[in-house]
Tab-separated table of C-alpha atoms in Angstrom:
chain	number	residue	atom	x	y	z
U	18	GLU	CA	75.497	6.117	27.349
U	19	ARG	CA	73.079	7.018	24.491
U	20	GLU	CA	72.031	3.220	24.185
U	21	ARG	CA	71.643	3.039	27.918
U	22	GLU	CA	69.470	6.205	27.902
U	23	ARG	CA	67.176	4.856	25.014
U	24	GLU	CA	66.826	1.557	26.851
U	25	ARG	CA	65.647	3.520	29.907
U	26	GLU	CA	63.042	5.460	27.903
U	27	ARG	CA	61.840	2.286	26.296
U	28	GLN	CA	61.261	0.572	29.583
U	29	GLY	CA	59.449	3.529	31.098
U	30	ALA	CA	56.998	3.751	28.142
U	31	MET	CA	56.260	0.004	28.537
U	32	GLY	CA	55.602	0.563	32.250
U	33	LYS	CA	53.257	3.583	31.536
U	34	ALA	CA	51.387	1.339	28.989
U	35	GLY	CA	50.973	-1.439	31.590
U	36	GLN	CA	49.714	0.972	34.047
U	37	LYS	CA	47.173	2.451	31.632
U	38	ARG	CA	45.946	-1.008	30.600
U	39	LYS	CA	45.320	-1.763	34.289
U	40	HIS	CA	43.424	1.319	34.851
U	41	VAL	CA	41.213	0.568	31.756
U	42	GLU	CA	40.540	-2.989	33.102
U	43	ALA	CA	39.641	-1.508	36.474
U	44	ASP	CA	37.299	1.200	34.888
U	45	GLY	CA	35.524	-1.655	32.883
U	46	GLU	CA	35.048	-3.768	36.021
U	47	GLU	CA	33.596	-0.696	37.851
U	48	ARG	CA	31.272	0.241	35.094
U	49	SER	CA	29.874	-3.429	35.001
U	50	ARG	CA	29.349	-3.281	38.666
U	51	LYS	CA	27.425	0.026	38.375
U	52	GLU	CA	25.347	-1.348	35.574
U	53	ALA	CA	24.367	-4.377	37.427
U	54	LYS	CA	23.688	-2.181	40.581
U	55	ARG	CA	21.490	0.113	38.362
U	56	GLU	CA	19.624	-2.757	37.087
U	57	ASP	CA	19.064	-4.087	40.676
U	58	VAL	CA	17.973	-0.635	41.793
U	59	VAL	CA	15.288	-0.633	38.766
U	60	VAL	CA	14.019	-4.063	39.679
U	61	ASN	CA	13.971	-3.262	43.504
U	62	ASP	CA	12.104	-0.013	42.913
U	63	ALA	CA	9.717	-1.764	40.527
U	64	ALA	CA	9.017	-4.282	43.224
U	65	ASP	CA	8.571	-1.646	45.730
U	66	ALA	CA	6.060	0.207	43.487
U	67	ALA	CA	4.218	-3.190	42.974
U	68	ALA	CA	4.021	-3.682	46.746
U	69	ALA	CA	2.719	-0.100	47.243
U	70	ALA	CA	0.176	-0.597	44.518
U	71	ALA	CA	-0.992	-3.814	46.151
U	72	ALA	CA	-1.216	-2.167	49.490
U	73	ASP	CA	-3.156	0.679	48.005
U	74	ALA	CA	-5.614	-1.581	46.249
U	75	GLY	CA	-7.720	-2.020	49.411
U	76	THR	CA	-8.374	1.781	49.537
U	77	ASP	CA	-10.685	1.538	46.428
U	78	GLY	CA	-14.334	0.928	47.315
U	79	ARG	CA	-14.649	-1.570	44.570
U	80	ASP	CA	-11.947	-3.733	46.137
U	81	ALA	CA	-12.588	-3.480	49.680
U	82	ASP	CA	-14.460	-6.840	49.751
U	83	GLU	CA	-12.189	-8.615	47.503
U	84	GLY	CA	-9.132	-8.599	49.912
U	85	ALA	CA	-5.874	-6.726	49.509
U	86	ALA	CA	-2.510	-8.210	48.604
U	87	PRO	CA	0.098	-8.344	51.532
U	88	ALA	CA	1.516	-4.811	52.061
U	89	LYS	CA	5.287	-3.920	51.652
U	90	ALA	CA	7.101	-0.787	52.481
U	91	ALA	CA	6.923	1.444	49.414
U	92	ASN	CA	9.966	3.263	47.971
U	93	PRO	CA	9.278	6.955	48.489
U	94	ALA	CA	11.009	7.708	45.189
U	95	MET	CA	8.702	5.381	43.434
U	96	ALA	CA	5.708	7.045	44.937
U	97	GLY	CA	6.690	10.315	43.439
U	98	GLY	CA	7.032	8.950	39.909
U	99	LEU	CA	10.504	7.270	39.525
U	100	THR	CA	12.134	7.546	36.158
U	101	ALA	CA	15.077	5.444	36.669
U	102	PRO	CA	17.034	4.349	33.584
U	103	MET	CA	15.501	1.083	32.323
U	104	SER	CA	17.267	-1.709	30.837
U	105	GLY	CA	15.997	-4.044	28.002
U	106	VAL	CA	14.429	-7.324	28.410
U	107	ALA	CA	15.710	-10.374	26.464
U	108	LEU	CA	12.791	-12.286	24.708
U	109	ALA	CA	13.131	-15.215	22.217
U	110	HIS	CA	11.589	-14.755	18.766
U	111	ASP	CA	10.523	-17.792	16.516
U	112	GLU	CA	9.245	-16.871	12.918
U	113	MET	CA	7.622	-20.278	12.653
U	114	LYS	CA	5.526	-19.685	15.593
U	115	CYS	CA	4.232	-16.618	14.068
U	116	GLY	CA	2.549	-18.617	11.231
U	117	GLU	CA	0.803	-21.026	13.332
U	118	SER	CA	-2.885	-20.986	12.745
U	119	LYS	CA	-4.136	-23.202	15.690
U	120	ALA	CA	-1.874	-21.980	18.454
U	121	ALA	CA	-3.471	-19.507	20.944
U	122	ARG	CA	-1.550	-16.965	22.885
U	123	ASN	CA	1.308	-18.288	24.844
U	124	VAL	CA	-0.012	-18.550	28.401
U	125	SER	CA	3.436	-18.472	29.924
U	126	THR	CA	4.758	-15.468	28.074
U	127	GLY	CA	1.548	-13.624	27.033
U	128	GLU	CA	2.977	-13.237	23.593
U	129	MET	CA	0.605	-13.466	20.478
U	130	LEU	CA	1.835	-16.042	18.069
U	131	HIS	CA	-0.825	-17.179	15.809
U	132	HIS	CA	-2.178	-14.468	13.743
U	133	ILE	CA	0.628	-13.488	11.325
U	134	ASP	CA	0.309	-14.784	7.721
U	135	PRO	CA	3.695	-15.447	6.281
U	136	ALA	CA	2.286	-14.633	2.778
U	137	VAL	CA	1.534	-10.993	4.017
U	138	ALA	CA	4.966	-10.886	5.765
U	139	ASN	CA	6.648	-11.748	2.562
U	140	LEU	CA	5.054	-9.153	0.255
U	141	PRO	CA	7.521	-6.847	-1.508
U	142	ASP	CA	8.710	-3.726	-0.194
U	143	GLY	CA	8.742	-0.178	-1.776
U	144	GLU	CA	6.442	2.707	-2.341
U	145	ASP	CA	5.802	2.067	-5.983
U	146	VAL	CA	5.451	-1.852	-5.654
U	147	GLU	CA	1.907	-2.995	-6.207
U	148	TYR	CA	0.498	-5.921	-4.482
U	149	ARG	CA	-2.821	-7.568	-3.583
U	150	ILE	CA	-3.843	-9.223	-0.335
U	151	ALA	CA	-6.124	-12.347	0.021
U	152	PRO	CA	-9.489	-11.978	1.432
U	153	VAL	CA	-10.378	-13.650	4.589
U	154	VAL	CA	-13.039	-15.592	2.702
U	155	GLN	CA	-13.770	-15.965	-1.059
U	156	PRO	CA	-17.199	-14.387	-1.771
U	157	ALA	CA	-19.518	-16.279	-4.088
U	158	PRO	CA	-19.436	-15.170	-7.682
U	159	ALA	CA	-22.558	-13.236	-9.083
U	160	GLN	CA	-25.352	-15.664	-10.065
U	161	ARG	CA	-26.873	-13.590	-12.779
U	162	PRO	CA	-24.390	-11.003	-13.954
U	163	ARG	CA	-25.411	-8.555	-16.584
U	164	LYS	CA	-24.148	-9.802	-20.095
U	165	PRO	CA	-22.003	-7.380	-22.158
U	166	PRO	CA	-23.190	-6.342	-25.540
U	167	PRO	CA	-21.321	-7.141	-28.728
U	168	GLY	CA	-18.057	-5.481	-28.896
U	169	ALA	CA	-17.680	-4.968	-25.029
U	170	TRP	CA	-16.146	-7.190	-22.466
U	171	VAL	CA	-16.270	-7.904	-18.681
U	172	GLN	CA	-13.811	-6.681	-16.297
U	173	SER	CA	-12.851	-8.994	-13.383
U	174	THR	CA	-13.511	-8.029	-9.814
U	175	ASP	CA	-9.794	-7.871	-9.033
U	176	ASP	CA	-9.053	-5.323	-11.719
U	177	MET	CA	-12.172	-3.349	-10.629
U	178	LEU	CA	-10.779	-2.954	-7.115
U	179	GLY	CA	-7.305	-2.500	-8.153
U	180	PRO	CA	-4.026	-3.267	-6.137
U	181	ASP	CA	-4.591	-2.971	-2.399
U	182	SER	CA	-1.391	-1.385	-1.929
U	183	GLN	CA	-3.017	1.989	-3.106
U	184	HIS	CA	-4.590	2.284	0.410
U	185	ALA	CA	-2.689	3.811	3.101
U	186	TYR	CA	-4.270	1.622	5.719
U	187	VAL	CA	-3.230	-1.482	3.877
U	188	GLN	CA	0.295	-0.129	3.822
U	189	ARG	CA	0.476	0.423	7.460
U	190	TRP	CA	-1.049	-2.931	8.161
U	191	VAL	CA	1.487	-4.738	6.015
U	192	ARG	CA	4.464	-2.919	7.450
U	193	MET	CA	3.115	-3.831	11.088
U	194	VAL	CA	2.819	-7.444	10.027
U	195	LYS	CA	6.285	-7.454	8.555
U	196	GLU	CA	7.844	-5.892	11.882
U	197	GLU	CA	6.067	-8.537	13.985
U	198	TYR	CA	7.111	-11.384	11.782
U	199	SER	CA	10.694	-10.326	11.812
U	200	GLY	CA	10.752	-9.821	15.572
U	201	SER	CA	11.633	-6.100	15.492
U	202	VAL	CA	8.263	-5.356	17.413
U	203	LYS	CA	6.349	-7.578	19.814
U	204	PHE	CA	3.058	-7.304	21.762
U	205	LYS	CA	2.975	-8.884	25.188
U	206	VAL	CA	0.513	-9.138	28.010
U	207	VAL	CA	2.225	-8.133	31.226
U	208	ARG	CA	0.895	-8.707	34.778
U	209	ASN	CA	2.303	-7.896	38.070
U	210	ASP	CA	3.362	-11.385	38.925
U	211	GLY	CA	6.439	-10.288	40.777
U	212	SER	CA	9.044	-11.601	38.102
U	213	ARG	CA	11.959	-9.506	37.169
U	214	GLU	CA	10.995	-9.271	33.496
U	215	ASN	CA	7.411	-8.197	34.066
U	216	LEU	CA	8.516	-5.647	36.685
U	217	ILE	CA	10.866	-4.019	34.333
U	218	LEU	CA	8.381	-3.976	31.557
U	219	LEU	CA	5.692	-2.437	33.959
U	220	LEU	CA	8.087	0.212	34.953
U	221	GLY	CA	8.734	1.110	31.295
U	222	LEU	CA	5.006	1.263	30.685
U	223	LYS	CA	4.578	3.498	33.651
U	224	ASN	CA	7.173	5.890	32.335
U	225	VAL	CA	5.571	6.017	28.921
U	226	PHE	CA	2.148	6.972	30.458
U	227	VAL	CA	3.681	9.487	32.816
U	228	LYS	CA	5.452	11.075	29.953
U	229	GLN	CA	2.555	11.115	27.289
U	230	LEU	CA	-0.243	11.716	29.726
U	231	PRO	CA	1.103	14.644	31.914
U	232	ASN	CA	-2.306	15.495	33.184
U	233	MET	CA	-2.413	12.215	35.187
U	234	PRO	CA	-0.791	12.211	38.659
U	235	LYS	CA	2.270	10.084	38.735
U	236	PRO	CA	1.205	8.228	41.957
U	237	TYR	CA	-2.066	7.433	40.397
U	238	VAL	CA	-0.522	6.088	37.113
U	239	THR	CA	1.945	4.040	39.353
U	240	ARG	CA	-0.721	2.542	41.421
U	241	LEU	CA	-2.935	1.294	38.559
U	242	VAL	CA	0.039	-0.031	36.376
U	243	PHE	CA	1.241	-1.971	39.221
U	244	ASP	CA	-2.053	-3.187	40.456
U	245	ARG	CA	-2.490	-6.948	40.394
U	246	LYS	CA	-5.936	-6.593	39.297
U	247	HIS	CA	-4.898	-4.557	36.200
U	248	GLU	CA	-3.049	-5.989	33.183
U	249	SER	CA	-1.296	-4.221	30.247
U	250	MET	CA	-0.751	-4.934	26.464
U	251	ALA	CA	2.955	-3.871	26.016
U	252	LEU	CA	4.306	-2.647	22.798
U	253	LEU	CA	7.948	-3.677	22.551
U	254	LYS	CA	10.697	-2.704	20.216
U	255	ARG	CA	13.980	-4.486	19.695
U	256	THR	CA	17.155	-2.724	20.111
U	257	GLU	CA	20.410	-3.012	18.375
U	258	ARG	CA	21.596	-5.163	21.363
U	259	GLY	CA	18.836	-7.619	20.825
U	260	GLU	CA	16.797	-6.680	23.787
U	261	TYR	CA	13.214	-5.337	23.869
U	262	ILE	CA	12.212	-1.925	25.364
U	263	VAL	CA	8.829	-0.574	25.917
U	264	MET	CA	7.635	2.156	23.517
U	265	GLY	CA	3.723	2.115	24.259
U	266	GLY	CA	0.932	0.115	25.855
U	267	CYS	CA	-2.598	-0.303	26.943
U	268	CYS	CA	-3.506	-0.686	30.669
U	269	TYR	CA	-6.825	-1.940	31.461
U	270	ARG	CA	-8.757	-3.965	34.104
U	271	PRO	CA	-10.855	-6.802	33.152
U	272	PHE	CA	-14.140	-7.496	34.961
U	273	ALA	CA	-14.778	-11.141	34.128
U	274	GLU	CA	-18.151	-11.431	35.772
U	275	GLN	CA	-19.528	-8.407	34.160
U	276	ARG	CA	-17.792	-9.465	30.875
U	277	PHE	CA	-16.173	-6.025	29.994
U	278	GLY	CA	-12.935	-4.441	30.494
U	279	GLU	CA	-12.026	-0.848	31.430
U	280	ILE	CA	-9.083	0.859	29.673
U	281	ALA	CA	-7.219	3.159	32.121
U	282	PHE	CA	-4.324	4.258	30.028
U	283	LEU	CA	-3.230	3.974	26.355
U	284	ALA	CA	-0.171	5.818	24.880
U	285	ILE	CA	2.634	5.419	22.348
U	286	SER	CA	5.948	7.175	22.722
U	287	HIS	CA	5.988	10.513	20.878
U	288	ASN	CA	8.819	9.475	18.345
U	289	GLU	CA	6.902	6.291	17.272
U	290	GLN	CA	3.458	7.857	16.565
U	291	VAL	CA	1.542	8.106	13.407
U	292	ARG	CA	2.997	5.005	12.078
U	293	GLY	CA	0.069	2.441	12.750
U	294	TYR	CA	1.364	1.362	16.161
U	295	GLY	CA	-1.741	2.665	17.940
U	296	THR	CA	-4.137	0.968	15.640
U	297	ARG	CA	-2.200	-2.416	16.023
U	298	LEU	CA	-2.098	-2.100	19.843
U	299	MET	CA	-5.810	-1.680	19.953
U	300	ALA	CA	-6.224	-4.647	17.744
U	301	HIS	CA	-4.096	-6.820	19.981
U	302	THR	CA	-5.974	-5.506	23.131
U	303	LYS	CA	-9.316	-6.385	21.539
U	304	GLU	CA	-8.166	-9.936	20.623
U	305	HIS	CA	-6.915	-10.550	24.056
U	306	ALA	CA	-10.025	-9.307	25.583
U	307	LYS	CA	-11.929	-11.878	23.613
U	308	GLU	CA	-9.658	-14.614	24.606
U	309	ILE	CA	-10.344	-13.979	28.311
U	310	GLY	CA	-14.186	-13.913	27.768
U	311	LEU	CA	-14.922	-10.147	27.530
U	312	ASP	CA	-17.677	-8.857	25.160
U	313	PHE	CA	-17.157	-4.989	25.618
U	314	LEU	CA	-14.493	-2.504	26.175
U	315	LEU	CA	-15.163	0.754	28.087
U	316	THR	CA	-12.943	3.791	28.435
U	317	CYS	CA	-13.171	7.473	29.546
U	318	ALA	CA	-11.681	9.540	26.847
U	319	ASP	CA	-10.808	13.122	26.998
U	320	ASN	CA	-11.428	15.507	24.066
U	321	ASN	CA	-8.039	14.822	22.438
U	322	ALA	CA	-8.521	11.037	22.594
U	323	VAL	CA	-12.138	10.946	21.334
U	324	PRO	CA	-11.245	10.877	17.523
U	325	TYR	CA	-8.658	8.039	18.009
U	326	PHE	CA	-11.165	5.913	19.940
U	327	LYS	CA	-13.844	6.660	17.228
U	328	LYS	CA	-11.338	5.261	14.557
U	329	GLN	CA	-10.908	2.268	16.700
U	330	GLY	CA	-14.722	1.349	16.657
U	331	PHE	CA	-15.687	3.041	19.979
U	332	SER	CA	-18.939	4.790	20.266
U	333	LYS	CA	-20.508	7.214	22.609
U	334	ARG	CA	-23.559	5.126	22.578
U	335	ILE	CA	-23.476	2.755	25.580
U	336	THR	CA	-25.171	-0.471	24.911
U	337	LEU	CA	-24.021	-2.355	27.929
U	338	ALA	CA	-26.576	-2.531	30.727
U	339	LYS	CA	-25.925	0.277	33.208
U	340	GLU	CA	-26.181	-2.009	36.185
U	341	LEU	CA	-23.261	-4.010	34.943
U	342	TRP	CA	-20.716	-1.192	34.765
U	343	GLN	CA	-22.011	1.630	37.063
U	344	GLY	CA	-20.046	1.616	40.227
U	345	TYR	CA	-17.194	-0.401	38.734
U	346	ILE	CA	-15.456	2.039	36.282
U	347	LYS	CA	-13.740	5.115	37.388
U	348	ASP	CA	-15.624	8.404	36.977
U	349	TYR	CA	-13.679	11.422	35.729
U	350	GLU	CA	-14.744	15.105	35.048
U	351	GLY	CA	-14.599	16.590	31.482
U	352	VAL	CA	-14.327	13.138	29.763
U	353	THR	CA	-16.476	11.088	27.529
U	354	LEU	CA	-17.567	7.437	28.286
U	355	MET	CA	-17.177	5.337	25.093
U	356	GLU	CA	-17.928	1.779	24.394
U	357	CYS	CA	-16.693	-0.883	21.899
U	358	LYS	CA	-18.702	-4.103	21.186
U	359	LEU	CA	-16.208	-7.025	20.494
U	360	HIS	CA	-17.458	-9.401	17.685
U	361	ALA	CA	-16.473	-12.839	18.157
U	362	LYS	CA	-16.345	-13.685	14.401
U	363	VAL	CA	-13.983	-10.610	13.673
U	364	ASN	CA	-10.272	-10.920	13.725
U	365	TYR	CA	-9.313	-7.267	14.630
U	366	LEU	CA	-5.756	-8.309	13.691
U	367	ASN	CA	-6.698	-8.951	10.138
U	368	ILE	CA	-9.190	-6.155	9.272
U	369	PRO	CA	-7.919	-5.339	5.590
U	370	ALA	CA	-8.566	-8.915	4.658
U	371	PHE	CA	-12.112	-8.515	5.934
U	372	ILE	CA	-12.579	-5.349	4.159
U	373	LYS	CA	-11.322	-6.917	0.941
U	374	ALA	CA	-13.921	-9.760	1.279
U	375	GLN	CA	-16.669	-7.223	1.747
U	376	LYS	CA	-15.626	-5.173	-1.363
U	377	MET	CA	-15.461	-8.137	-3.398
U	378	ALA	CA	-18.957	-9.509	-2.208
U	379	LEU	CA	-20.333	-5.873	-3.024
U	380	VAL	CA	-18.824	-5.868	-6.480
U	381	GLU	CA	-20.296	-9.335	-7.171
U	382	ARG	CA	-23.676	-8.198	-6.118
U	383	LEU	CA	-23.504	-5.013	-8.301
U	384	LYS	CA	-22.763	-7.175	-11.260
U	385	GLU	CA	-26.337	-8.471	-11.013
U	386	MET	CA	-27.794	-4.946	-10.744
U	387	ALA	CA	-25.779	-2.640	-12.748
U	388	HIS	CA	-23.157	-2.547	-15.735
U	389	ALA	CA	-20.089	-1.223	-13.709
U	390	HIS	CA	-18.245	-4.417	-14.767
U	391	ILE	CA	-18.905	-3.974	-18.562
U	392	VAL	CA	-16.167	-2.076	-20.425
U	393	PHE	CA	-17.139	-0.613	-23.820
U	394	PRO	CA	-14.550	0.030	-26.534
U	395	GLY	CA	-13.224	3.641	-26.882
U	396	ILE	CA	-14.709	6.201	-29.214
U	397	ASP	CA	-12.653	7.944	-31.803
U	398	VAL	CA	-14.614	11.205	-32.196
U	399	THR	CA	-12.297	12.557	-34.810
U	400	LYS	CA	-13.647	10.118	-37.229
U	401	THR	CA	-17.302	10.725	-36.510
U	402	ASN	CA	-16.982	14.589	-36.151
U	403	GLY	CA	-18.357	14.303	-32.590
U	404	ILE	CA	-20.925	11.985	-31.174
U	405	PRO	CA	-24.262	12.855	-29.324
U	406	VAL	CA	-24.392	12.042	-25.637
U	407	GLU	CA	-27.140	9.597	-25.911
U	408	ASN	CA	-25.221	7.741	-28.636
U	409	ILE	CA	-22.373	6.839	-26.343
U	410	PRO	CA	-22.247	3.028	-25.736
U	411	GLY	CA	-23.448	2.285	-22.173
U	412	ILE	CA	-25.591	5.376	-21.784
U	413	LYS	CA	-28.818	3.612	-22.943
U	414	ALA	CA	-28.086	0.700	-20.569
U	415	ILE	CA	-27.831	3.201	-17.715
U	416	ARG	CA	-30.994	4.700	-18.553
U	417	GLU	CA	-32.663	1.278	-18.683
U	418	ASP	CA	-31.384	0.568	-15.148
U	419	ILE	CA	-32.966	3.918	-13.743
U	420	ARG	CA	-36.408	3.902	-15.740
U	421	GLY	CA	-36.769	0.119	-16.693
U	422	LYS	CA	-36.650	-1.378	-20.088
U	423	ASP	CA	-40.321	-0.994	-20.688
U	424	ASP	CA	-40.365	2.806	-19.925
U	425	PRO	CA	-40.647	4.870	-23.196
U	426	ALA	CA	-38.187	7.448	-21.817
U	427	ALA	CA	-35.572	4.772	-21.647
U	428	GLY	CA	-34.671	5.161	-25.176
U	429	VAL	CA	-33.110	8.202	-26.885
U	430	LEU	CA	-32.347	11.123	-24.592
U	431	PRO	CA	-34.377	14.093	-25.620
U	432	GLY	CA	-32.303	17.150	-26.217
U	433	GLY	CA	-28.952	15.497	-25.266
U	434	LEU	CA	-29.772	15.491	-21.555
U	435	LEU	CA	-28.349	12.510	-19.587
U	436	GLY	CA	-31.538	12.240	-17.277
U	437	GLY	CA	-34.091	12.597	-19.991
U	438	GLU	CA	-35.648	16.008	-18.660
U	439	SER	CA	-37.196	18.243	-21.120
U	440	ALA	CA	-36.400	21.910	-21.193
U	441	ASP	CA	-40.000	22.725	-19.811
U	442	SER	CA	-39.317	20.429	-16.774
U	443	THR	CA	-36.151	22.600	-15.790
U	444	ALA	CA	-37.511	25.999	-16.406
U	445	SER	CA	-38.355	26.522	-12.813
U	446	LEU	CA	-34.735	25.872	-11.735
U	447	PRO	CA	-32.455	28.928	-10.967
U	448	ARG	CA	-30.730	30.160	-14.113
U	449	GLY	CA	-27.336	28.995	-12.691
U	450	LEU	CA	-28.613	25.556	-12.248
U	451	ARG	CA	-30.401	24.936	-15.438
U	452	PRO	CA	-28.757	22.358	-17.716
U	453	SER	CA	-27.467	23.767	-20.906
U	454	LEU	CA	-29.160	22.254	-24.036
U	455	ALA	CA	-27.249	22.000	-27.319
U	456	ASN	CA	-29.284	23.553	-29.987
U	457	ARG	CA	-29.044	20.927	-32.800
U	458	ASP	CA	-30.296	23.216	-35.569
U	459	PRO	CA	-27.540	23.535	-38.216
U	460	ALA	CA	-27.997	27.430	-38.537
U	461	ALA	CA	-27.785	27.920	-34.777
U	462	GLN	CA	-24.734	25.828	-34.489
U	463	GLU	CA	-23.188	27.748	-37.472
U	464	ALA	CA	-24.053	31.090	-35.781
U	465	LEU	CA	-22.401	29.870	-32.563
U	466	GLN	CA	-19.274	28.619	-34.253
U	467	LYS	CA	-18.813	32.170	-35.884
U	468	HIS	CA	-19.143	33.725	-32.432
U	469	PHE	CA	-16.595	31.421	-31.052
U	470	LYS	CA	-14.002	32.192	-33.833
U	471	LYS	CA	-14.659	36.021	-33.285
U	472	VAL	CA	-13.989	35.670	-29.486
U	473	ILE	CA	-10.861	33.621	-29.965
U	474	GLU	CA	-9.179	36.095	-32.209
U	475	LEU	CA	-9.866	38.998	-29.884
U	476	VAL	CA	-8.318	36.883	-27.001
U	477	LYS	CA	-5.321	35.944	-29.299
U	478	ASN	CA	-4.684	39.629	-30.226
U	479	HIS	CA	-4.759	40.798	-26.496
U	480	ALA	CA	-1.471	42.261	-25.223
U	481	SER	CA	-1.172	39.691	-22.382
U	482	ALA	CA	-2.179	36.818	-24.300
U	483	TRP	CA	1.361	35.908	-25.584
U	484	PRO	CA	2.285	33.374	-22.834
U	485	PHE	CA	-0.896	31.287	-23.643
U	486	GLY	CA	-0.383	31.094	-27.410
U	487	GLU	CA	1.010	27.551	-27.528
U	488	PRO	CA	1.386	24.447	-25.294
U	489	VAL	CA	4.105	24.740	-22.589
U	490	ASP	CA	7.295	22.894	-23.719
U	491	PRO	CA	8.923	21.730	-20.459
U	492	SER	CA	12.492	21.342	-22.050
U	493	GLU	CA	12.302	24.727	-23.624
U	494	THR	CA	10.874	26.500	-20.489
U	495	GLY	CA	12.790	24.516	-17.789
U	496	ALA	CA	9.336	23.868	-16.102
U	497	TYR	CA	9.876	20.138	-16.054
U	498	ASP	CA	7.205	19.260	-13.649
U	499	TYR	CA	4.519	21.607	-15.349
U	500	TYR	CA	2.262	18.838	-16.454
U	501	GLU	CA	2.528	17.186	-12.946
U	502	VAL	CA	1.279	20.367	-11.258
U	503	ILE	CA	-1.213	21.559	-13.949
U	504	LYS	CA	-3.453	18.570	-14.492
U	505	ASN	CA	-5.779	20.149	-17.186
U	506	PRO	CA	-3.521	22.284	-19.400
U	507	ILE	CA	-5.074	24.409	-22.120
U	508	ASP	CA	-3.693	27.035	-24.472
U	509	LEU	CA	-5.223	29.282	-27.306
U	510	LYS	CA	-3.757	27.128	-30.120
U	511	THR	CA	-5.538	24.232	-28.734
U	512	ILE	CA	-8.647	26.128	-28.378
U	513	LYS	CA	-8.522	27.497	-31.977
U	514	SER	CA	-8.014	23.883	-33.293
U	515	ARG	CA	-11.102	22.713	-31.455
U	516	VAL	CA	-13.111	25.695	-32.859
U	517	ASP	CA	-12.159	24.705	-36.208
U	518	MET	CA	-13.442	21.270	-35.744
U	519	LYS	CA	-17.058	22.802	-35.541
U	520	TRP	CA	-18.226	20.147	-33.418
U	521	TYR	CA	-16.179	20.160	-30.225
U	522	TYR	CA	-17.824	23.364	-28.812
U	523	ILE	CA	-21.521	22.831	-29.032
U	524	THR	CA	-22.500	24.951	-26.076
U	525	LYS	CA	-21.049	28.133	-24.766
U	526	GLU	CA	-20.411	26.493	-21.428
U	527	ILE	CA	-17.864	24.021	-22.916
U	528	PHE	CA	-16.051	26.948	-24.632
U	529	ILE	CA	-15.919	29.078	-21.435
U	530	ALA	CA	-14.678	26.136	-19.553
U	531	ASP	CA	-11.505	26.134	-21.802
């Protein structure tokens, strides 16, 4: 009986497991049907919004004579600013295409393929890693550079500029190039052509604009984004599933005959800001504008957006003829009209390489005019018991650059002044602005040193002077970052040793500074 009872329990457990498995499979099928239905709702709503935008296009005075697209019944939910869940879009990525130099933007997909330099994409990662980028062109070397005197040597242009990784704008640019090259980020031109892929992307753009630009009415944003006369540069990010979702974009309308474009909306998702995406998005927009024959970009920027557009090369000074844009762009209250002139010879996606070339050309020109590239050997002042300013190697060369070699004042500096001014010539300046002249008379210097010794003894004997008696020992005090925080440490022992040198403090100002 016990065996029969155990058998019945075992069969009952197996039956429950089978029923549970059937329920799980049914739930999975139902979930798949719901996801497919949700995607169909997104696409259908996007199509309805596109049709509504096309129907509304004829209401704009500028478009009345251009003919409106066929109207279709608009979805009421979309007109109120639909925020339905958006699925990702599957896009192919080919790293080899990213390195092509002759291929233009892919006409069928709108994806930029030709601008990424594999050498930049393969630069090492890390905050402390140093690297240098190649200039867009190699500047011509200096024709008549200044020659170094005996004992000095010439520093190369590359060493004078230092590693490019020290600049924040280069770091952001390299990071963006790496993300594009790997396919984790894409930039794609999106138009309302009725395709499923573009409708989903336009819906995602509309949602970003509505969320990031709360002052803009939702129906107005929807109408412009889905308008067939507008197009958008979409910033797409790859998800863990390998699909791409919208995290920002720039919506604009090109006016081909007038050769300018009007930027209507530009926004990046709040969780992706301050990472260089905005600058990269504007660079892609400029390059695409050049490809379709535009020479100017205009936009009406509010007070919060003016600093961003200034950094992107926009100016409040409008150089485009007024008759070309007046009556075409939208007028808003409380905004600033700004313009950006697009230069055909500038690759806006490769600005750091242009800046590198400009820096190198400037340094090569300076080599013919100054001694900035000449490095003099160091000075061991302890062996010479100090050195007058006018005897420092290179000072006389600087004087010759300013005054000229034939000027009598280009030689030894009177009174130790770098500029060669006399005491009489500075007497008219306010007392706080007069340069301090070191009295070279031995008797005056001896009296000054005695005064310093007296002062340092009084300070050392002060009741509150004990913490400043000797240099700070990080291991003894526990202040391990002391010398990282205090860049110019000083203590009474060091001051006393400098006073005993008798040549370190040649003026009161130097002593007071310590």
